[in-house]
XYZ file of C-alpha atoms in Angstrom:
508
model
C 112.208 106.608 229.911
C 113.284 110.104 229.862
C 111.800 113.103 232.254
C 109.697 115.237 230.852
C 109.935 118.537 231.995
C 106.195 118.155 233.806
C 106.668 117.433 237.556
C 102.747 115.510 237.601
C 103.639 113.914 234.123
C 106.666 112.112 235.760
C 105.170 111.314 238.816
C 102.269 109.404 237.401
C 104.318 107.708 234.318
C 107.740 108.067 235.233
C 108.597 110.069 232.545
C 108.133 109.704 228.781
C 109.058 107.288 226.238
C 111.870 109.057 223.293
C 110.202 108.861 219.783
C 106.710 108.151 220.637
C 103.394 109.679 221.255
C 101.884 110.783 224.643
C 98.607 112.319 224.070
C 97.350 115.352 227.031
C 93.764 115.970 227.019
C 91.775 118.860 229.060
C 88.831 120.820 228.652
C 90.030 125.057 228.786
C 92.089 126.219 231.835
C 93.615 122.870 232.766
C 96.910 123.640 231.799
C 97.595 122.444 228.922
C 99.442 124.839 227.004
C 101.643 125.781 230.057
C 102.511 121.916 229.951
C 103.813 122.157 226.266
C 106.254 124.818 227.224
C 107.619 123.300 230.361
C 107.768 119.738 227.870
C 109.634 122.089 225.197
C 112.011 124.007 227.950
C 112.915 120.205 229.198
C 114.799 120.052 225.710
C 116.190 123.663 225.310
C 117.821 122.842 228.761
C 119.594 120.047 227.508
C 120.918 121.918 224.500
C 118.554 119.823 222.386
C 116.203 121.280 219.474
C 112.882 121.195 219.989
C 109.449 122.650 218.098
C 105.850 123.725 219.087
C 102.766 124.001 216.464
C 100.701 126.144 218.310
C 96.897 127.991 217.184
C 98.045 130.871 220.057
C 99.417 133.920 218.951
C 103.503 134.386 219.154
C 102.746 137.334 221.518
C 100.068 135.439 224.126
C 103.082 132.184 223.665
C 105.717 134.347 224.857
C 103.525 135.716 227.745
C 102.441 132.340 229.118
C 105.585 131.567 228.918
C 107.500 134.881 230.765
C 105.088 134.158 233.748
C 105.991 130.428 234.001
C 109.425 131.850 234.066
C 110.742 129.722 231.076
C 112.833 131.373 228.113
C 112.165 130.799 224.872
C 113.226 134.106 222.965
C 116.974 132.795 223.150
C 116.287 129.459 221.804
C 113.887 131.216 218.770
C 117.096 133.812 218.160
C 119.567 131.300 218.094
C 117.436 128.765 216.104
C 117.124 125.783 218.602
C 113.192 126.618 218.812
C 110.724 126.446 216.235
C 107.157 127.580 216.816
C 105.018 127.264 213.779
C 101.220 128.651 213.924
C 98.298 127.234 212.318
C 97.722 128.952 209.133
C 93.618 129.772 208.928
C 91.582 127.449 207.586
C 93.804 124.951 208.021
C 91.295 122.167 208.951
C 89.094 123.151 206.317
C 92.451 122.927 203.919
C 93.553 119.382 205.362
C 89.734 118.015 204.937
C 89.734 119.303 201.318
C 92.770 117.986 200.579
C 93.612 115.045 197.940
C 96.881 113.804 200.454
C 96.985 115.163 203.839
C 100.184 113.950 203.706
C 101.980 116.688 200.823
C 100.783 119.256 203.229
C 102.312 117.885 205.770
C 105.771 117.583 203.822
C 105.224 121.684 203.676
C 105.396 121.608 207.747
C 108.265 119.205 207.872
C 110.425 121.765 205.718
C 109.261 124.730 207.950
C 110.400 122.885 210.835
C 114.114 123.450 208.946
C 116.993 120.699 208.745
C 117.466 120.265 212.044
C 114.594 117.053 213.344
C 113.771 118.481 216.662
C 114.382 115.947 219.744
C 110.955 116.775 221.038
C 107.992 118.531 219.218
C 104.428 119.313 220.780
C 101.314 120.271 219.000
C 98.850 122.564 221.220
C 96.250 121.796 220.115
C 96.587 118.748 217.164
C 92.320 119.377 216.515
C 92.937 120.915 213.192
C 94.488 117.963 211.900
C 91.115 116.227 212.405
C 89.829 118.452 209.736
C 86.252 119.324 210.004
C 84.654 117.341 207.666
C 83.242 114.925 209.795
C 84.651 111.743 211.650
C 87.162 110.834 208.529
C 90.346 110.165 210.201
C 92.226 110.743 207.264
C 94.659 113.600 209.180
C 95.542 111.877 212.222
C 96.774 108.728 210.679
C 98.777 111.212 208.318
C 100.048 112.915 211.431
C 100.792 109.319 213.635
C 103.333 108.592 209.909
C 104.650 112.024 210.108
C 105.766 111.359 213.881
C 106.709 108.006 213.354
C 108.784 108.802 210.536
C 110.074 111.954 212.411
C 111.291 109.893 215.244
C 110.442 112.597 217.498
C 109.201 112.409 221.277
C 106.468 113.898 221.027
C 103.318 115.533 223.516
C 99.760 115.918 221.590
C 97.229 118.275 223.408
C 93.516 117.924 222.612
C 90.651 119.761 223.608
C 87.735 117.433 225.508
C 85.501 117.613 228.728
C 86.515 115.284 231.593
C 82.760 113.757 230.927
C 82.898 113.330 227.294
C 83.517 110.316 225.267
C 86.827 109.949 223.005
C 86.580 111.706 219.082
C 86.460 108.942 217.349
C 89.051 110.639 214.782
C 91.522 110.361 217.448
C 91.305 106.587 217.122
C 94.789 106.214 214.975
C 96.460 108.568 217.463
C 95.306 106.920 220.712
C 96.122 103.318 219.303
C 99.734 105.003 218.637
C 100.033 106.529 222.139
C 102.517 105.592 224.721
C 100.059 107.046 227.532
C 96.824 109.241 227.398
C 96.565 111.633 230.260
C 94.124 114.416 231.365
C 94.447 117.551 232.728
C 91.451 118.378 235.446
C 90.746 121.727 237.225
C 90.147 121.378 240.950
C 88.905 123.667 243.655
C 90.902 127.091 244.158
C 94.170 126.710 242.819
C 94.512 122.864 242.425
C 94.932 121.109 239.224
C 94.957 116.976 238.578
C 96.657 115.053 236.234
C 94.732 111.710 235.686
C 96.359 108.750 233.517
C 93.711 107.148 231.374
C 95.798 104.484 229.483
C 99.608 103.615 229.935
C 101.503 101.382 228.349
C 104.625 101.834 230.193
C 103.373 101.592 233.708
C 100.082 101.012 236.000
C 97.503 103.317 235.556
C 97.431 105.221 239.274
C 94.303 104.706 240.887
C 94.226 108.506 242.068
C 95.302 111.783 239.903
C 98.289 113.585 240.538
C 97.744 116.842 242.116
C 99.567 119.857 240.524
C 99.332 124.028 240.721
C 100.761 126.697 237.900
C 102.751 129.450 239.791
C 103.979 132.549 238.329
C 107.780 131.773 238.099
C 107.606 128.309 238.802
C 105.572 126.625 236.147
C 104.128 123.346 237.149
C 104.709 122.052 240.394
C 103.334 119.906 243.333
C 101.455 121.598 246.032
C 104.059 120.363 248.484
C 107.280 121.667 246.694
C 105.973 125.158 246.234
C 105.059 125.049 250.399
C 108.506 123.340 250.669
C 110.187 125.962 248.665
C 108.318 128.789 250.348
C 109.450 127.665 254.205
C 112.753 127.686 252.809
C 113.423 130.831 250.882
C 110.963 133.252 252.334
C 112.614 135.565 249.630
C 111.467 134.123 246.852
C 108.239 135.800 246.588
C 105.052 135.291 243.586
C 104.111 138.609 244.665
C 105.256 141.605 241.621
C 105.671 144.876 243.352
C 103.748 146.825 240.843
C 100.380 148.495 241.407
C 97.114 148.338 239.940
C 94.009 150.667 240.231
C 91.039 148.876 240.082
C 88.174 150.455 239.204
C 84.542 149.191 239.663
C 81.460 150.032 237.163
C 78.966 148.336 239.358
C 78.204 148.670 242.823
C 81.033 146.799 244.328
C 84.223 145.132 242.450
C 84.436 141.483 241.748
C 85.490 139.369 244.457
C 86.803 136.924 242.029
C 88.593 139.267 239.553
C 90.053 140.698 243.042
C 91.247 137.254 244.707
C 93.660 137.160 241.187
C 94.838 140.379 241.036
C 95.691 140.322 245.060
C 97.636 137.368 244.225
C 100.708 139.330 242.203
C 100.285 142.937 242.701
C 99.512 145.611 245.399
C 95.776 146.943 244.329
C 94.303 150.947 245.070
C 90.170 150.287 244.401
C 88.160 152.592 243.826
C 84.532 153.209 242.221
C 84.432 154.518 238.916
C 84.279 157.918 238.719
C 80.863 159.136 236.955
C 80.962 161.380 233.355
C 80.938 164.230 234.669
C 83.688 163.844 237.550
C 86.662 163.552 237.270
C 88.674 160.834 236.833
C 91.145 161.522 240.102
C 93.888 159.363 238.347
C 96.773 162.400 239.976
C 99.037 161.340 242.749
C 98.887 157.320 242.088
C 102.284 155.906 240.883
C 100.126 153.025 239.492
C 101.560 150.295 236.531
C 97.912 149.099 234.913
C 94.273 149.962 235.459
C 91.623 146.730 235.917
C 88.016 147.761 235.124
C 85.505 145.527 237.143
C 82.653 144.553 235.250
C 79.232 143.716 235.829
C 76.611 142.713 233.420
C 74.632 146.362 233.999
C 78.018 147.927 233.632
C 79.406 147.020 230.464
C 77.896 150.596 228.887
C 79.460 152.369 231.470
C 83.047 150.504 231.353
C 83.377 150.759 227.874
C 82.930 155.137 228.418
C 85.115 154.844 230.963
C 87.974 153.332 228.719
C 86.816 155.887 226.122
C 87.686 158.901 228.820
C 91.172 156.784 229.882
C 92.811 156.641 226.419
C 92.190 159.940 225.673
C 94.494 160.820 228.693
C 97.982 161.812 228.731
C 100.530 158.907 229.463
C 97.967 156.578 230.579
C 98.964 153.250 231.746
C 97.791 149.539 230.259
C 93.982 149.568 230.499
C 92.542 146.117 231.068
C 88.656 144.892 231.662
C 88.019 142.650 233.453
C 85.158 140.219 234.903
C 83.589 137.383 235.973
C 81.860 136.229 232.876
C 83.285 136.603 229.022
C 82.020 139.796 227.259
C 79.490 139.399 224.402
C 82.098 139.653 220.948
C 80.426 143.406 220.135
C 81.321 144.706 223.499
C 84.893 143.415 223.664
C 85.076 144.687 219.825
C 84.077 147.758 221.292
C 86.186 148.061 223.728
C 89.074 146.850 222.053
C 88.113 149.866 219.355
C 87.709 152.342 222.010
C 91.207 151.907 223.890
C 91.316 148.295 225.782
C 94.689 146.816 225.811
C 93.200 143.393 227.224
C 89.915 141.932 227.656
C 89.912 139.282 230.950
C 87.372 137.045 232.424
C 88.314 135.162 235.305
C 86.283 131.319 234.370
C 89.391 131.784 231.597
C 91.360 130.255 234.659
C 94.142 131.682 236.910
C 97.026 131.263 234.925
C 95.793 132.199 231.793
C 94.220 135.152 233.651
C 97.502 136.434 235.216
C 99.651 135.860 232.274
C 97.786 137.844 229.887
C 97.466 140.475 232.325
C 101.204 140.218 233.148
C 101.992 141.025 229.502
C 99.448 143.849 229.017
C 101.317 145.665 231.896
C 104.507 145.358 231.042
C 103.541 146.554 227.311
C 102.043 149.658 228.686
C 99.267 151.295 226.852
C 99.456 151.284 222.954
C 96.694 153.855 221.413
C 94.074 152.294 219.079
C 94.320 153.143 215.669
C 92.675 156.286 214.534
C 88.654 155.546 214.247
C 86.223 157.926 212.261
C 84.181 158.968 213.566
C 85.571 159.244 216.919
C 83.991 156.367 219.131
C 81.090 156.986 221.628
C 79.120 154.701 223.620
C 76.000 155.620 222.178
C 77.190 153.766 219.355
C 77.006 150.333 221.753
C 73.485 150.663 223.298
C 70.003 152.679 222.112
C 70.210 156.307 223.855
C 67.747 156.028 226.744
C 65.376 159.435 227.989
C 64.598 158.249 231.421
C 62.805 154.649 231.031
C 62.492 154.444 227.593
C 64.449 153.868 224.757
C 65.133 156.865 222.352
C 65.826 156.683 218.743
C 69.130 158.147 217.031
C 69.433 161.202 214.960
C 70.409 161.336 211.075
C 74.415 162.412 212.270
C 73.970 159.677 214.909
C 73.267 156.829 212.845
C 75.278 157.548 210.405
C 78.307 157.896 213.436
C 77.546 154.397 214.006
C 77.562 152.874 210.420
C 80.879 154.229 209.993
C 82.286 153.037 213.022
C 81.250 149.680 211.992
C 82.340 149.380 208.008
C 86.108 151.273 209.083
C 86.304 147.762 211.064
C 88.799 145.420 209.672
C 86.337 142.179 209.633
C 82.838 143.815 209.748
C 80.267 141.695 210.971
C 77.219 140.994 208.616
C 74.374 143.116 208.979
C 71.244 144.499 207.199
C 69.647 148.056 207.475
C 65.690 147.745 206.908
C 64.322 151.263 206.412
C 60.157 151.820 206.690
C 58.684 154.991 205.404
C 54.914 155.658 206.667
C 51.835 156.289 204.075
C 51.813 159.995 203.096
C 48.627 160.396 204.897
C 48.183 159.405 208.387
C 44.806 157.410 209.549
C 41.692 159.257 210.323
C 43.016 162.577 209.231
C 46.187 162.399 211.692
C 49.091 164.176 210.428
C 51.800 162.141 208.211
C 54.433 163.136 210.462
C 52.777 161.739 213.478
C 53.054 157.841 212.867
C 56.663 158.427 212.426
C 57.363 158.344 216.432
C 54.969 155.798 216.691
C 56.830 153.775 213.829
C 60.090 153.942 215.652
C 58.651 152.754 218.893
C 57.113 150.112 217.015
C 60.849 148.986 215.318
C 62.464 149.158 219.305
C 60.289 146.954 221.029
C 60.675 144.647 217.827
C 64.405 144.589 217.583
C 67.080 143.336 220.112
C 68.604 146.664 221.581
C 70.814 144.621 224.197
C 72.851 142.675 220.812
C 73.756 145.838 218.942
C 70.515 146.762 216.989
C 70.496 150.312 216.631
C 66.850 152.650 215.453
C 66.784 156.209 213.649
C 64.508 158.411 212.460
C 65.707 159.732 209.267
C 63.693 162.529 207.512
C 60.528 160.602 206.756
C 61.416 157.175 207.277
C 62.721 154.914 210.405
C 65.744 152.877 210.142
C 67.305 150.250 211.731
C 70.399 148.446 211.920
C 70.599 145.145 212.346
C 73.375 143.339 213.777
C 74.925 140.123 213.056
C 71.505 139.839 210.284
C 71.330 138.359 206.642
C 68.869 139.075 204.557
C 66.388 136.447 205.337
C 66.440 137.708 209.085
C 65.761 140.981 208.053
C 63.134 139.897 206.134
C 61.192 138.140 208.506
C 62.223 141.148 211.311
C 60.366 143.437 208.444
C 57.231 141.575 208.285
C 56.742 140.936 212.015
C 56.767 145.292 212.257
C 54.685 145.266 208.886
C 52.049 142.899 210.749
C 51.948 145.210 214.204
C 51.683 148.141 211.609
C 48.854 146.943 210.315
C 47.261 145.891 213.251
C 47.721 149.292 214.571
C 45.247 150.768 211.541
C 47.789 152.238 209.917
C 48.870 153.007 206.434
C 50.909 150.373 204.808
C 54.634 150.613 204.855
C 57.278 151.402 202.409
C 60.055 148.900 203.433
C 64.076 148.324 201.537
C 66.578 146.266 202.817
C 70.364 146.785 202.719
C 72.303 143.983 203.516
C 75.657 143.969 204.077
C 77.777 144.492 201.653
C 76.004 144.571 198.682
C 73.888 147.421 200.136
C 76.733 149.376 201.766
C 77.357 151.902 198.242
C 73.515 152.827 198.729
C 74.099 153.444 202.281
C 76.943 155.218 201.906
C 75.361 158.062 199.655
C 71.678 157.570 201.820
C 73.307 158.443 204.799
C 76.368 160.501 203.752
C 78.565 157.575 206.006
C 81.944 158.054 204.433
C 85.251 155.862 206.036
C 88.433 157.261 205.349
């Protein structure tokens, strides 16, 4: 038995086993990634080479791994770390494939000459493919190990309630120990052993936290270390402004901040004040954000990057943003995007590396971004439909996007003549208001009246969804006594070149 680098790991096993398998399991937030690193740094520290497959981005790697206080960008420079990423689609890839096993071949000569003394793979879920419960990949991946003769720690993603994959079968049956990471109350973590064949199975978990600096340790070493060395402090002397869309800030998104930096809050400053940011020697602003506040947050970053030297913007709440809003306010000037059920660490790390980035300007968006472009324009209670120039604002903004999501634009043009002698113009509002209480104005969906027709776009819609939104305003229409409707579709992106020259949207 060798230590592993995990304090809870080698307290419950006694270490682990060189050249076998020890599979880590954990639903989000347990810790698992943070484990890899510390399992990785036990082998850089002994002038050993060591590898990580990762699905995490190099950047949000190197962060978790600054604010466990572990260093990995002299063991990448000097070769003794390898991190490899998950290509995309690679489970689809390794499902499709005629021999898992060529492809992995390809990873064992991107992992270079050297055979790493310990490798971990964080998560190893993609080499279950996703074509169902053939096991095919992980008995490729148990020969690749074996043959590797590498100590290795396998993380996979599971709830503490749910049953085993049973693609996971090869790898279990090859596994020295399989353990599982469990969040407890505040900042408490367990480790729980659920098989071991080097030792007894403890009849109680292992309690563990994840401090900034310190990694993974036992509650009692970090008191221990804390009576000791009253110097050694968690606490970063930089400032944040927080700055609170709804009523009051987040309790929660405050009891994390308060934890590693000294924090000015204030309420959020309406449109037309101003934004008082003069006089604060401040290293990162934290938007708190509600559910009714989103609108207002994502205006507020809007007003932020357009000043002068401005420092890391972050958002931040207690529940994770719809993916149009945080596309939104990535677009409009966000350098991070935070919810605090994402877990503490995770949480402080990523907002640790957004502030000691600084800001970094979005890329140049045309037109310029506005929040009308996130929510139907309101005049008092009701909702209000967009102009010609509006609409066509918010089409742009969406095809200058790098993915665009799929949508379809239904238009519906009135009868030229309106019932009992009413004037043809005259449906038209009631057409629109018709479309608005139809369509889902809190997702995206955006309605304008455009010469002599209503349009609307649709978000996240295909064609058959549009098609059934169309005949459910068709039927209400009708109902109404009205003149049948002229109705075209434009899905996305075959019907993008019509759009284009219908609604003069041009993306440079």
């Amino acid at each position: 038995m060798i230590r592993s680098g995990v304090p809870p790991l080698d307290e419950a096993l006694g270490g682990v086993v060189p050249a076998r398998i020890h599979l880590l399991t954990g639903a989000l937030g347990t810790g698992k990634t943070a484990a890899c690193l510390q399992f990785i740094a036990a082998s850089l520290r002994a002038d050993e080479p060591a590898a990580m497959i990762t699905a995490d981005r190099g950047s949000d790697l190197r962060a978790l791994a600054l604010y466990l206080g572990i260093d990995i960008e002299s063991p990448l420079r000097s070769g003794l770390l390898q991190l490899v990423r998950y290509r995309p689609q690679f489970a689809a890839a390794l499902a499709a494939a005629r021999s898992p096993e060529r492809m992995l071949s390809d990873l064992r000569n991107m992992l270079g000459s050297q055979t790493p003394a310990r490798l971990a793979i964080d998560p190893l879920d993609p080499f279950l493919g996703d074509g169902g419960p053939v096991n095919a990949g992980s008995l490729a991946l148990v020969s690749f190990l074996d043959e590797l003769g590498v100590t290795s720690l396998l993380t996979h993603a599971s709830e503490p309630s749910g049953a085993f994959d049973r693609r996971l079968d090869p790898i279990i049956g090859r596994s020295v120990a399989v353990v599982r990471l469990e969040r407890g109350r505040g900042d408490l973590h367990y480790l729980r052993v659920l098989r071991s064949r080097v030792s007894d199975v403890p009849p109680e978990p292992v309690a563990f936290e994840i401090r900034r600096d310190g990694g993974i340790k036992s509650p009692q070493r970090i008191t221990q270390r804390e009576e000791d060395d009253q110097s050694l402090s968690s606490r970063s002397p930089r400032r944040l402004l927080v700055m609170h869309t709804g009523e009051k800030p987040s309790t929660e998104v405050l009891d994390l901040l308060n934890r590693d930096y000294e924090t000015v809050v204030r309420q959020a400053p309406a449109a037309d004040q101003a934004l008082g940011l003069g006089g604060d020697d401040i290293d990162g602003i934290v938007l708190s954000v509600t559910h009714d506040s989103v609108a207002a947050a994502l205006a507020l970053v809007c007003r932020l990057n357009e000043q002068p030297d401005i420092s890391s913007i972050v958002v931040a709440a207690r529940f994770n943003l719809r993916s149009i809003d945080r596309a939104h306010a990535l677009r409009a000037g966000a350098d991070e995007i935070l919810a605090t059920d994402m877990g503490a660490p995770e949480f402080l790390q990523r907002l640790a590396s957004s502030v000691s980035r600084g800001h970094v300007p979005p890329a140049g968006i045309t037109p310029a971004y506005s929040d009308k472009l996130i929510l139907q324009p309101r005049r008092g209670f009701m909702p209000s439909p967009l102009s010609r120039d509006e609409f066509a604002s918010a089409l742009a903004s969406h095809v200058t996007q790098d993915n665009p999501t799929q949508y379809t634009v239904v238009t519906f043009a009135p009868g030229h003549e309106g019932t009992n002698g009413e004037s043809p113009f005259l449906p038209l509002r009631h057409l629109s208001d018709v479309v608005m209480r139809a369509s889902r104005m809190k997702s995206g969906d955006l309605t304008a009246v455009i010469d002599d027709r209503v349009a609307i776009y649709l978000h996240g819609a295909q064609q058959d969804q549009a098609a059934a939104f169309a005949d459910r305003v068709k039927k209400v229409w009708a109902r109404r006594g009205h003149a049948p409707l002229t109705i075209e579709a434009f899905p996305y992106p075959s019907g993008e070149p019509t759009l284009r020259t219908m609604f003069e949207v041009t993306a440079e």
